[in-house]
mmCIF file of C-alpha atoms in Angstrom:
data_model
loop_
_atom_site.group_PDB
_atom_site.id
_atom_site.type_symbol
_atom_site.label_atom_id
_atom_site.label_comp_id
_atom_site.label_asym_id
_atom_site.label_seq_id
_atom_site.Cartn_x
_atom_site.Cartn_y
_atom_site.Cartn_z
ATOM 1 C CA MET Y 100 16.689 0.286 40.693
ATOM 2 C CA ALA Y 101 14.030 -0.381 43.349
ATOM 3 C CA LEU Y 102 16.482 -2.339 45.488
ATOM 4 C CA GLN Y 103 19.126 0.349 45.122
ATOM 5 C CA ASN Y 104 16.637 3.067 46.055
ATOM 6 C CA TYR Y 105 15.495 1.063 49.072
ATOM 7 C CA HIS Y 106 19.108 0.754 50.224
ATOM 8 C CA SER Y 107 19.628 4.490 49.764
ATOM 9 C CA ALA Y 108 16.606 5.172 51.961
ATOM 10 C CA PHE Y 109 17.317 2.670 54.752
ATOM 11 C CA GLN Y 110 21.055 1.879 54.379
ATOM 12 C CA ASN Y 111 20.244 -1.804 53.916
ATOM 13 C CA PHE Y 112 18.383 -4.103 51.565
ATOM 14 C CA PRO Y 113 14.984 -5.393 52.713
ATOM 15 C CA LEU Y 114 14.565 -8.448 54.875
ATOM 16 C CA GLY Y 115 14.325 -11.431 52.559
ATOM 17 C CA VAL Y 116 11.408 -12.721 54.618
ATOM 18 C CA ARG Y 117 10.259 -12.217 58.180
ATOM 19 C CA ASN Y 118 7.904 -13.794 60.673
ATOM 20 C CA GLN Y 119 5.064 -11.959 62.397
ATOM 21 C CA ASN Y 120 3.384 -12.815 65.707
ATOM 22 C CA PHE Y 121 3.960 -16.562 65.338
ATOM 23 C CA GLY Y 122 2.482 -16.373 61.851
ATOM 24 C CA PHE Y 123 3.664 -15.766 58.305
ATOM 25 C CA GLY Y 124 5.191 -12.322 57.969
ATOM 26 C CA SER Y 125 6.094 -10.421 54.823
ATOM 27 C CA SER Y 126 8.427 -11.093 51.920
ATOM 28 C CA TRP Y 127 10.948 -8.663 50.437
ATOM 29 C CA TRP Y 128 8.381 -7.713 47.798
ATOM 30 C CA VAL Y 129 6.328 -5.850 50.411
ATOM 31 C CA GLY Y 130 9.147 -3.491 51.359
ATOM 32 C CA LEU Y 131 9.807 -2.708 47.711
ATOM 33 C CA LEU Y 132 6.228 -1.727 46.841
ATOM 34 C CA PRO Y 133 6.775 2.065 47.153
ATOM 35 C CA TYR Y 134 9.825 1.780 44.882
ATOM 36 C CA LEU Y 135 7.925 -0.241 42.264
ATOM 37 C CA GLU Y 136 5.166 2.374 41.846
ATOM 38 C CA TYR Y 137 2.783 0.488 44.136
ATOM 39 C CA GLY Y 138 2.819 3.059 46.920
ATOM 40 C CA ALA Y 139 -0.980 3.032 47.258
ATOM 41 C CA LEU Y 140 -0.956 -0.738 47.768
ATOM 42 C CA TYR Y 141 1.794 -0.373 50.360
ATOM 43 C CA GLU Y 142 -0.394 2.064 52.278
ATOM 44 C CA LEU Y 143 -3.152 -0.570 52.355
ATOM 45 C CA TYR Y 144 -0.806 -3.204 53.752
ATOM 46 C CA ASP Y 145 -1.240 -3.895 57.471
ATOM 47 C CA HIS Y 146 2.241 -4.743 58.769
ATOM 48 C CA GLU Y 147 1.145 -5.369 62.357
ATOM 49 C CA ILE Y 148 -1.695 -7.825 61.938
ATOM 50 C CA ALA Y 149 -0.929 -11.414 62.937
ATOM 51 C CA SER Y 150 0.331 -13.452 59.974
ATOM 52 C CA CYS Y 151 0.329 -10.263 57.877
ATOM 53 C CA GLY Y 152 1.712 -11.982 54.765
ATOM 54 C CA PHE Y 153 -0.829 -14.778 54.803
ATOM 55 C CA THR Y 154 -4.226 -13.583 55.978
ATOM 56 C CA PRO Y 155 -7.457 -12.499 54.280
ATOM 57 C CA LEU Y 156 -7.738 -9.840 57.005
ATOM 58 C CA ASN Y 157 -4.929 -7.846 55.379
ATOM 59 C CA PRO Y 158 -6.622 -5.449 52.930
ATOM 60 C CA ALA Y 159 -3.622 -5.326 50.595
ATOM 61 C CA LEU Y 160 -3.868 -9.075 50.011
ATOM 62 C CA THR Y 161 -7.500 -8.875 48.939
ATOM 63 C CA ALA Y 162 -6.996 -5.889 46.626
ATOM 64 C CA ASP Y 163 -6.780 -8.262 43.633
ATOM 65 C CA VAL Y 164 -3.977 -6.284 41.967
ATOM 66 C CA LYS Y 165 -2.081 -7.743 39.023
ATOM 67 C CA MET Y 166 1.604 -7.004 39.710
ATOM 68 C CA MET Y 167 3.137 -6.832 36.229
ATOM 69 C CA VAL Y 168 6.629 -6.023 37.525
ATOM 70 C CA MET Y 169 6.729 -9.471 39.131
ATOM 71 C CA LEU Y 170 5.966 -11.343 35.915
ATOM 72 C CA CYS Y 171 7.968 -12.601 32.935
ATOM 73 C CA PRO Y 172 6.037 -12.088 29.670
ATOM 74 C CA SER Y 173 7.263 -15.399 28.215
ATOM 75 C CA SER Y 174 6.293 -17.540 31.201
ATOM 76 C CA PRO Y 175 3.719 -20.308 30.603
ATOM 77 C CA LEU Y 176 2.534 -20.096 34.223
ATOM 78 C CA ASN Y 177 -0.785 -18.600 35.217
ATOM 79 C CA GLU Y 178 0.023 -15.091 36.366
ATOM 80 C CA ARG Y 179 -2.431 -15.161 39.248
ATOM 81 C CA VAL Y 180 -3.680 -18.080 41.327
ATOM 82 C CA ASN Y 181 -6.233 -18.337 44.118
ATOM 83 C CA GLY Y 182 -4.097 -17.806 47.176
ATOM 84 C CA VAL Y 183 -4.092 -20.139 50.159
ATOM 85 C CA LEU Y 184 -6.667 -18.906 52.709
ATOM 86 C CA LEU Y 185 -7.820 -16.328 50.147
ATOM 87 C CA PRO Y 186 -10.597 -18.068 48.185
ATOM 88 C CA GLY Y 187 -11.774 -16.052 45.224
ATOM 89 C CA VAL Y 188 -8.789 -13.694 45.323
ATOM 90 C CA ASN Y 189 -6.328 -14.059 42.474
ATOM 91 C CA MET Y 190 -2.896 -13.530 43.999
ATOM 92 C CA THR Y 191 0.050 -12.631 41.781
ATOM 93 C CA MET Y 192 2.629 -15.422 41.919
ATOM 94 C CA PRO Y 193 6.012 -13.789 41.198
ATOM 95 C CA HIS Y 194 8.268 -15.268 38.543
ATOM 96 C CA TYR Y 195 11.336 -13.987 40.392
ATOM 97 C CA ALA Y 196 12.803 -15.216 43.680
ATOM 98 C CA GLY Y 197 15.093 -13.511 46.131
ATOM 99 C CA ILE Y 198 18.442 -15.286 46.451
ATOM 100 C CA SER Y 199 19.181 -16.181 50.057
ATOM 101 C CA GLY Y 200 22.472 -17.858 49.155
ATOM 102 C CA ALA Y 201 23.753 -21.204 47.942
ATOM 103 C CA THR Y 202 24.458 -24.631 49.368
ATOM 104 C CA ASN Y 203 26.438 -27.711 48.438
ATOM 105 C CA THR Y 204 24.494 -30.114 46.260
ATOM 106 C CA GLY Y 205 24.870 -33.160 48.481
ATOM 107 C CA THR Y 206 24.457 -36.731 47.352
ATOM 108 C CA VAL Y 207 21.925 -36.988 44.541
ATOM 109 C CA SER Y 208 20.818 -40.339 43.177
ATOM 110 C CA GLY Y 209 18.107 -41.411 40.799
ATOM 111 C CA SER Y 210 18.040 -38.098 38.995
ATOM 112 C CA ARG Y 211 17.678 -37.711 35.255
ATOM 113 C CA ASN Y 212 20.493 -35.215 35.607
ATOM 114 C CA SER Y 213 24.075 -35.927 36.544
ATOM 115 C CA PHE Y 214 25.175 -34.109 39.689
ATOM 116 C CA SER Y 215 28.278 -34.385 41.738
ATOM 117 C CA ASP Y 216 28.771 -33.000 45.220
ATOM 118 C CA ASP Y 217 30.810 -29.919 44.392
ATOM 119 C CA LEU Y 218 31.861 -29.520 48.055
ATOM 120 C CA PHE Y 219 30.685 -25.931 47.959
ATOM 121 C CA PRO Y 220 31.385 -24.435 51.397
ATOM 122 C CA ALA Y 221 28.023 -24.125 53.092
ATOM 123 C CA SER Y 222 28.903 -22.746 56.501
ATOM 124 C CA SER Y 223 25.754 -20.642 56.900
ATOM 125 C CA ASN Y 224 23.136 -23.232 55.964
ATOM 126 C CA SER Y 225 20.224 -24.550 57.950
ATOM 127 C CA MET Y 226 18.475 -27.798 57.166
ATOM 128 C CA CYS Y 227 14.932 -26.998 56.141
ATOM 129 C CA CYS Y 228 12.036 -27.444 56.393
ATOM 130 C CA LEU Y 229 9.197 -29.821 57.088
ATOM 131 C CA PRO Y 230 10.368 -33.361 56.241
ATOM 132 C CA HIS Y 231 8.589 -33.495 52.868
ATOM 133 C CA LEU Y 232 10.647 -30.511 51.660
ATOM 134 C CA ASP Y 233 14.022 -32.088 52.522
ATOM 135 C CA GLY Y 234 16.101 -29.023 51.702
ATOM 136 C CA ARG Y 235 18.545 -26.413 52.914
ATOM 137 C CA VAL Y 236 18.222 -22.693 53.531
ATOM 138 C CA SER Y 237 21.279 -20.442 53.404
ATOM 139 C CA ALA Y 238 21.911 -16.907 54.620
ATOM 140 C CA THR Y 239 25.006 -16.302 52.493
ATOM 141 C CA GLY Y 240 23.128 -14.198 49.933
ATOM 142 C CA VAL Y 241 21.566 -10.735 49.917
ATOM 143 C CA LEU Y 242 17.893 -11.453 50.704
ATOM 144 C CA VAL Y 243 17.899 -13.714 53.749
ATOM 145 C CA PRO Y 244 15.421 -14.772 56.451
ATOM 146 C CA ASN Y 245 14.836 -12.397 59.365
ATOM 147 C CA ARG Y 246 17.898 -10.250 58.726
ATOM 148 C CA THR Y 247 18.936 -7.305 56.588
ATOM 149 C CA VAL Y 248 22.109 -7.123 54.496
ATOM 150 C CA THR Y 249 24.003 -3.947 53.588
ATOM 151 C CA ILE Y 250 26.233 -3.158 50.636
ATOM 152 C CA ARG Y 251 29.123 -3.224 53.091
ATOM 153 C CA ASP Y 252 28.325 -6.899 53.758
ATOM 154 C CA ILE Y 253 28.707 -7.715 50.055
ATOM 155 C CA THR Y 254 32.485 -7.963 50.075
ATOM 156 C CA ASP Y 255 32.559 -9.821 46.750
ATOM 157 C CA GLY Y 256 31.143 -6.696 45.102
ATOM 158 C CA THR Y 257 27.637 -5.868 43.943
ATOM 159 C CA SER Y 258 28.533 -6.669 40.318
ATOM 160 C CA ASN Y 259 29.538 -10.193 41.379
ATOM 161 C CA THR Y 260 26.505 -11.060 43.499
ATOM 162 C CA ILE Y 261 23.041 -12.159 42.343
ATOM 163 C CA VAL Y 262 20.133 -10.775 44.358
ATOM 164 C CA VAL Y 263 17.116 -12.025 42.355
ATOM 165 C CA GLY Y 264 16.736 -14.980 39.994
ATOM 166 C CA GLU Y 265 14.045 -16.161 37.607
ATOM 167 C CA ILE Y 266 11.775 -19.124 38.394
ATOM 168 C CA SER Y 267 9.116 -18.821 35.715
ATOM 169 C CA SER Y 268 8.570 -22.327 34.362
ATOM 170 C CA THR Y 269 7.641 -25.788 35.581
ATOM 171 C CA VAL Y 270 9.579 -28.896 36.555
ATOM 172 C CA GLU Y 271 8.481 -32.515 36.206
ATOM 173 C CA LYS Y 272 7.618 -34.807 39.090
ATOM 174 C CA SER Y 273 6.148 -38.282 38.600
ATOM 175 C CA GLY Y 274 5.265 -37.426 35.015
ATOM 176 C CA VAL Y 275 3.404 -34.236 35.964
ATOM 177 C CA GLN Y 276 4.500 -30.646 35.371
ATOM 178 C CA ILE Y 277 4.438 -28.718 38.664
ATOM 179 C CA ARG Y 278 4.926 -25.079 39.613
ATOM 180 C CA VAL Y 279 7.968 -24.228 41.698
ATOM 181 C CA ASP Y 280 7.823 -20.425 41.545
ATOM 182 C CA ALA Y 281 8.872 -19.161 44.930
ATOM 183 C CA GLY Y 282 5.592 -17.548 46.018
ATOM 184 C CA ASN Y 283 3.403 -20.514 45.112
ATOM 185 C CA PRO Y 284 0.826 -21.233 46.478
ATOM 186 C CA SER Y 285 0.616 -18.285 48.868
ATOM 187 C CA GLY Y 286 1.467 -15.239 46.750
ATOM 188 C CA TRP Y 287 3.890 -12.357 46.544
ATOM 189 C CA ALA Y 288 3.540 -11.091 50.126
ATOM 190 C CA THR Y 289 4.167 -14.287 52.090
ATOM 191 C CA GLY Y 290 7.428 -14.588 54.009
ATOM 192 C CA THR Y 291 7.965 -17.144 56.754
ATOM 193 C CA VAL Y 292 6.710 -18.260 60.140
ATOM 194 C CA ASN Y 293 10.253 -19.224 61.181
ATOM 195 C CA ILE Y 294 12.425 -17.364 63.667
ATOM 196 C CA GLY Y 295 16.146 -16.764 63.433
ATOM 197 C CA THR Y 296 18.540 -16.764 60.505
ATOM 198 C CA PRO Y 297 20.499 -19.730 59.112
ATOM 199 C CA PRO Y 298 22.360 -21.585 60.480
ATOM 200 C CA LEU Y 299 19.860 -21.102 63.330
ATOM 201 C CA LEU Y 300 16.557 -21.113 61.461
ATOM 202 C CA LEU Y 301 13.836 -22.517 63.709
ATOM 203 C CA GLY Y 302 10.100 -22.902 63.663
ATOM 204 C CA PRO Y 303 7.902 -20.690 65.855
ATOM 205 C CA GLY Y 304 8.624 -21.312 69.503
ATOM 206 C CA GLY Y 305 12.120 -22.493 68.640
ATOM 207 C CA PHE Y 306 11.274 -26.026 67.578
ATOM 208 C CA THR Y 307 12.618 -27.953 64.620
ATOM 209 C CA PRO Y 308 12.138 -28.646 61.799
ATOM 210 C CA ALA Y 309 11.517 -25.194 60.425
ATOM 211 C CA PHE Y 310 8.587 -24.361 58.148
ATOM 212 C CA PRO Y 311 8.743 -23.209 54.500
ATOM 213 C CA VAL Y 312 10.358 -19.946 53.441
ATOM 214 C CA PHE Y 313 8.444 -18.346 50.565
ATOM 215 C CA ASN Y 314 9.644 -15.963 47.828
ATOM 216 C CA LEU Y 315 13.293 -16.968 48.337
ATOM 217 C CA THR Y 316 15.459 -19.789 47.066
ATOM 218 C CA THR Y 317 18.819 -21.198 48.091
ATOM 219 C CA VAL Y 318 20.655 -22.275 44.940
ATOM 220 C CA ARG Y 319 21.580 -25.954 45.013
ATOM 221 C CA TYR Y 320 21.147 -27.186 41.437
ATOM 222 C CA PRO Y 321 22.079 -25.967 37.925
ATOM 223 C CA ILE Y 322 19.932 -23.444 36.091
ATOM 224 C CA GLY Y 323 17.205 -25.209 34.135
ATOM 225 C CA THR Y 324 17.029 -28.291 36.376
ATOM 226 C CA LYS Y 325 13.749 -30.009 35.500
ATOM 227 C CA ASP Y 326 13.694 -32.945 37.930
ATOM 228 C CA GLY Y 327 11.064 -32.052 40.506
ATOM 229 C CA GLY Y 328 11.902 -35.105 42.599
ATOM 230 C CA LEU Y 329 15.240 -33.780 43.813
ATOM 231 C CA PRO Y 330 15.647 -32.936 47.510
ATOM 232 C CA GLY Y 331 14.491 -29.425 48.352
ATOM 233 C CA ILE Y 332 12.367 -28.969 45.207
ATOM 234 C CA HIS Y 333 8.655 -28.709 45.930
ATOM 235 C CA THR Y 334 5.557 -26.929 44.680
ATOM 236 C CA ASP Y 335 4.840 -25.601 48.190
ATOM 237 C CA GLY Y 336 7.767 -23.392 49.155
ATOM 238 C CA GLY Y 337 10.622 -25.692 48.190
ATOM 239 C CA PRO Y 338 13.793 -24.174 49.689
ATOM 240 C CA ASN Y 339 15.966 -25.237 46.732
ATOM 241 C CA ASN Y 340 13.660 -24.673 43.787
ATOM 242 C CA PRO Y 341 15.894 -24.161 40.739
ATOM 243 C CA LEU Y 342 16.311 -21.078 38.605
ATOM 244 C CA ILE Y 343 14.401 -21.959 35.458
ATOM 245 C CA SER Y 344 12.579 -20.182 32.647
ATOM 246 C CA ALA Y 345 10.786 -20.684 29.355
ATOM 247 C CA HIS Y 346 13.675 -18.926 27.613
ATOM 248 C CA SER Y 347 15.893 -21.251 25.631
ATOM 249 C CA GLY Y 348 19.136 -22.082 27.403
ATOM 250 C CA GLY Y 349 19.030 -20.208 30.694
ATOM 251 C CA ALA Y 350 17.354 -17.712 33.009
ATOM 252 C CA GLN Y 351 17.478 -14.008 33.804
ATOM 253 C CA CYS Y 352 19.254 -12.909 36.976
ATOM 254 C CA LEU Y 353 19.501 -9.506 38.642
ATOM 255 C CA LEU Y 354 22.863 -8.559 40.099
ATOM 256 C CA THR Y 355 23.008 -6.363 43.176
ATOM 257 C CA ASP Y 356 24.428 -3.435 41.178
ATOM 258 C CA GLY Y 357 21.156 -3.310 39.215
ATOM 259 C CA SER Y 358 22.395 -5.012 36.038
ATOM 260 C CA VAL Y 359 20.592 -7.992 34.499
ATOM 261 C CA ARG Y 360 22.401 -11.028 33.103
ATOM 262 C CA PHE Y 361 21.022 -13.978 31.164
ATOM 263 C CA LEU Y 362 22.872 -16.916 32.695
ATOM 264 C CA SER Y 363 23.294 -20.153 30.767
ATOM 265 C CA GLU Y 364 22.023 -23.458 32.077
ATOM 266 C CA ASN Y 365 25.428 -24.823 31.043
ATOM 267 C CA MET Y 366 27.426 -22.523 33.304
ATOM 268 C CA ASN Y 367 29.706 -24.050 35.913
ATOM 269 C CA LEU Y 368 27.653 -24.907 38.998
ATOM 270 C CA GLU Y 369 30.273 -23.696 41.451
ATOM 271 C CA THR Y 370 30.497 -20.358 39.624
ATOM 272 C CA LEU Y 371 26.718 -19.986 39.881
ATOM 273 C CA LYS Y 372 26.867 -20.642 43.617
ATOM 274 C CA LEU Y 373 29.707 -18.181 44.112
ATOM 275 C CA LEU Y 374 27.588 -15.556 42.342
ATOM 276 C CA CYS Y 375 24.812 -16.280 44.836
ATOM 277 C CA THR Y 376 27.149 -15.775 47.802
ATOM 278 C CA ARG Y 377 27.984 -12.250 48.928
ATOM 279 C CA ASN Y 378 31.268 -12.840 50.758
ATOM 280 C CA ASP Y 379 33.076 -16.013 49.654
ATOM 281 C CA GLY Y 380 36.177 -14.090 48.571
ATOM 282 C CA LYS Y 381 36.821 -16.385 45.607
ATOM 283 C CA VAL Y 382 37.720 -15.411 42.063
ATOM 284 C CA LEU Y 383 34.899 -16.147 39.640
ATOM 285 C CA GLY Y 384 35.445 -18.270 36.573
ATOM 286 C CA GLU Y 385 34.126 -17.399 33.134
ATOM 287 C CA TYR Y 386 30.360 -17.254 32.824
#
C-alpha cells in the first residue's frame, strides 16, 4: 500500500534510484519512508547533502534503525551489516529489490544451469556497469534509474507488472556463498552515482562505463538461480542479481496493484520477464 499511497500523493511512483551532486543519491526506499511508518526517520534524512545516500554525514544513515518492513523473516542473511563508509553503524540490508525491468539472457556458458537466449526484446537496456559487474540495466520496469513512472505508463496493467521482488538468500561463487541482496554492501538508502536513464545510463560527467545501481535489479535469469559466476551477478551491486529466497521453490513478488504473489522458480523465463516489463503489450502465459 505504501507505493500506492505515494502515487496518490505525487501522481507517480518514486524514482528507482537517483544521483546527487556527482555522488550516490537515494534509493526508492527513502521516498517511501513516510508511508512505511518511518516518518521521523524521513525527517532526519538530508536530501541535499552531497552523496546523500552514501555518507556518514547524513544523520538518517547513522540512526542505526532496524527496518523490519525491509526484511523477510525466513532469510538466513544478517539483517544489518556495517555499511560502506559507515564503520560501526549497522545498516539494514533490504531483502527486497525494486524491479527496473528485464533483459535478454544473452549467451551463457559454463553455468551449472541451462540457459538459452530467449531473445527477449531489450530495447531500453544499457550495458552496465564497471567491467567486473558485466551486466545490463533496463528501464522497462516501474522503479528505474533517474526517472519516475506513472500508472498511465504501465499499459500492461498494474496486476500484470512486478514492482518489487525478493532477494533474500545467497548464491554460490567459487565454492563460497555470497550475498547478492540489492542494497549490499551500502544499505537501504543508496541509489546511484550515474546520470541518465537506460538506454543512456552514464557515469558522472557522462563517461562510460556506468557505476553500480543499488537497491534495484534487472531480471535476466530464472528465479532461484544460484550460480554467482554468471554475468551481472555480484555481491557489490550486481545489476542482474536474481530473485531468490530461502523459501522452497520460489520467491515473493509484489505486483504494482499491491497484491503479492509467490512465483515458482520453474516458471517460464519469458513470462517472468514480461511481468517485469510495464509496457510490452504481450499476453502472459500461465504462471
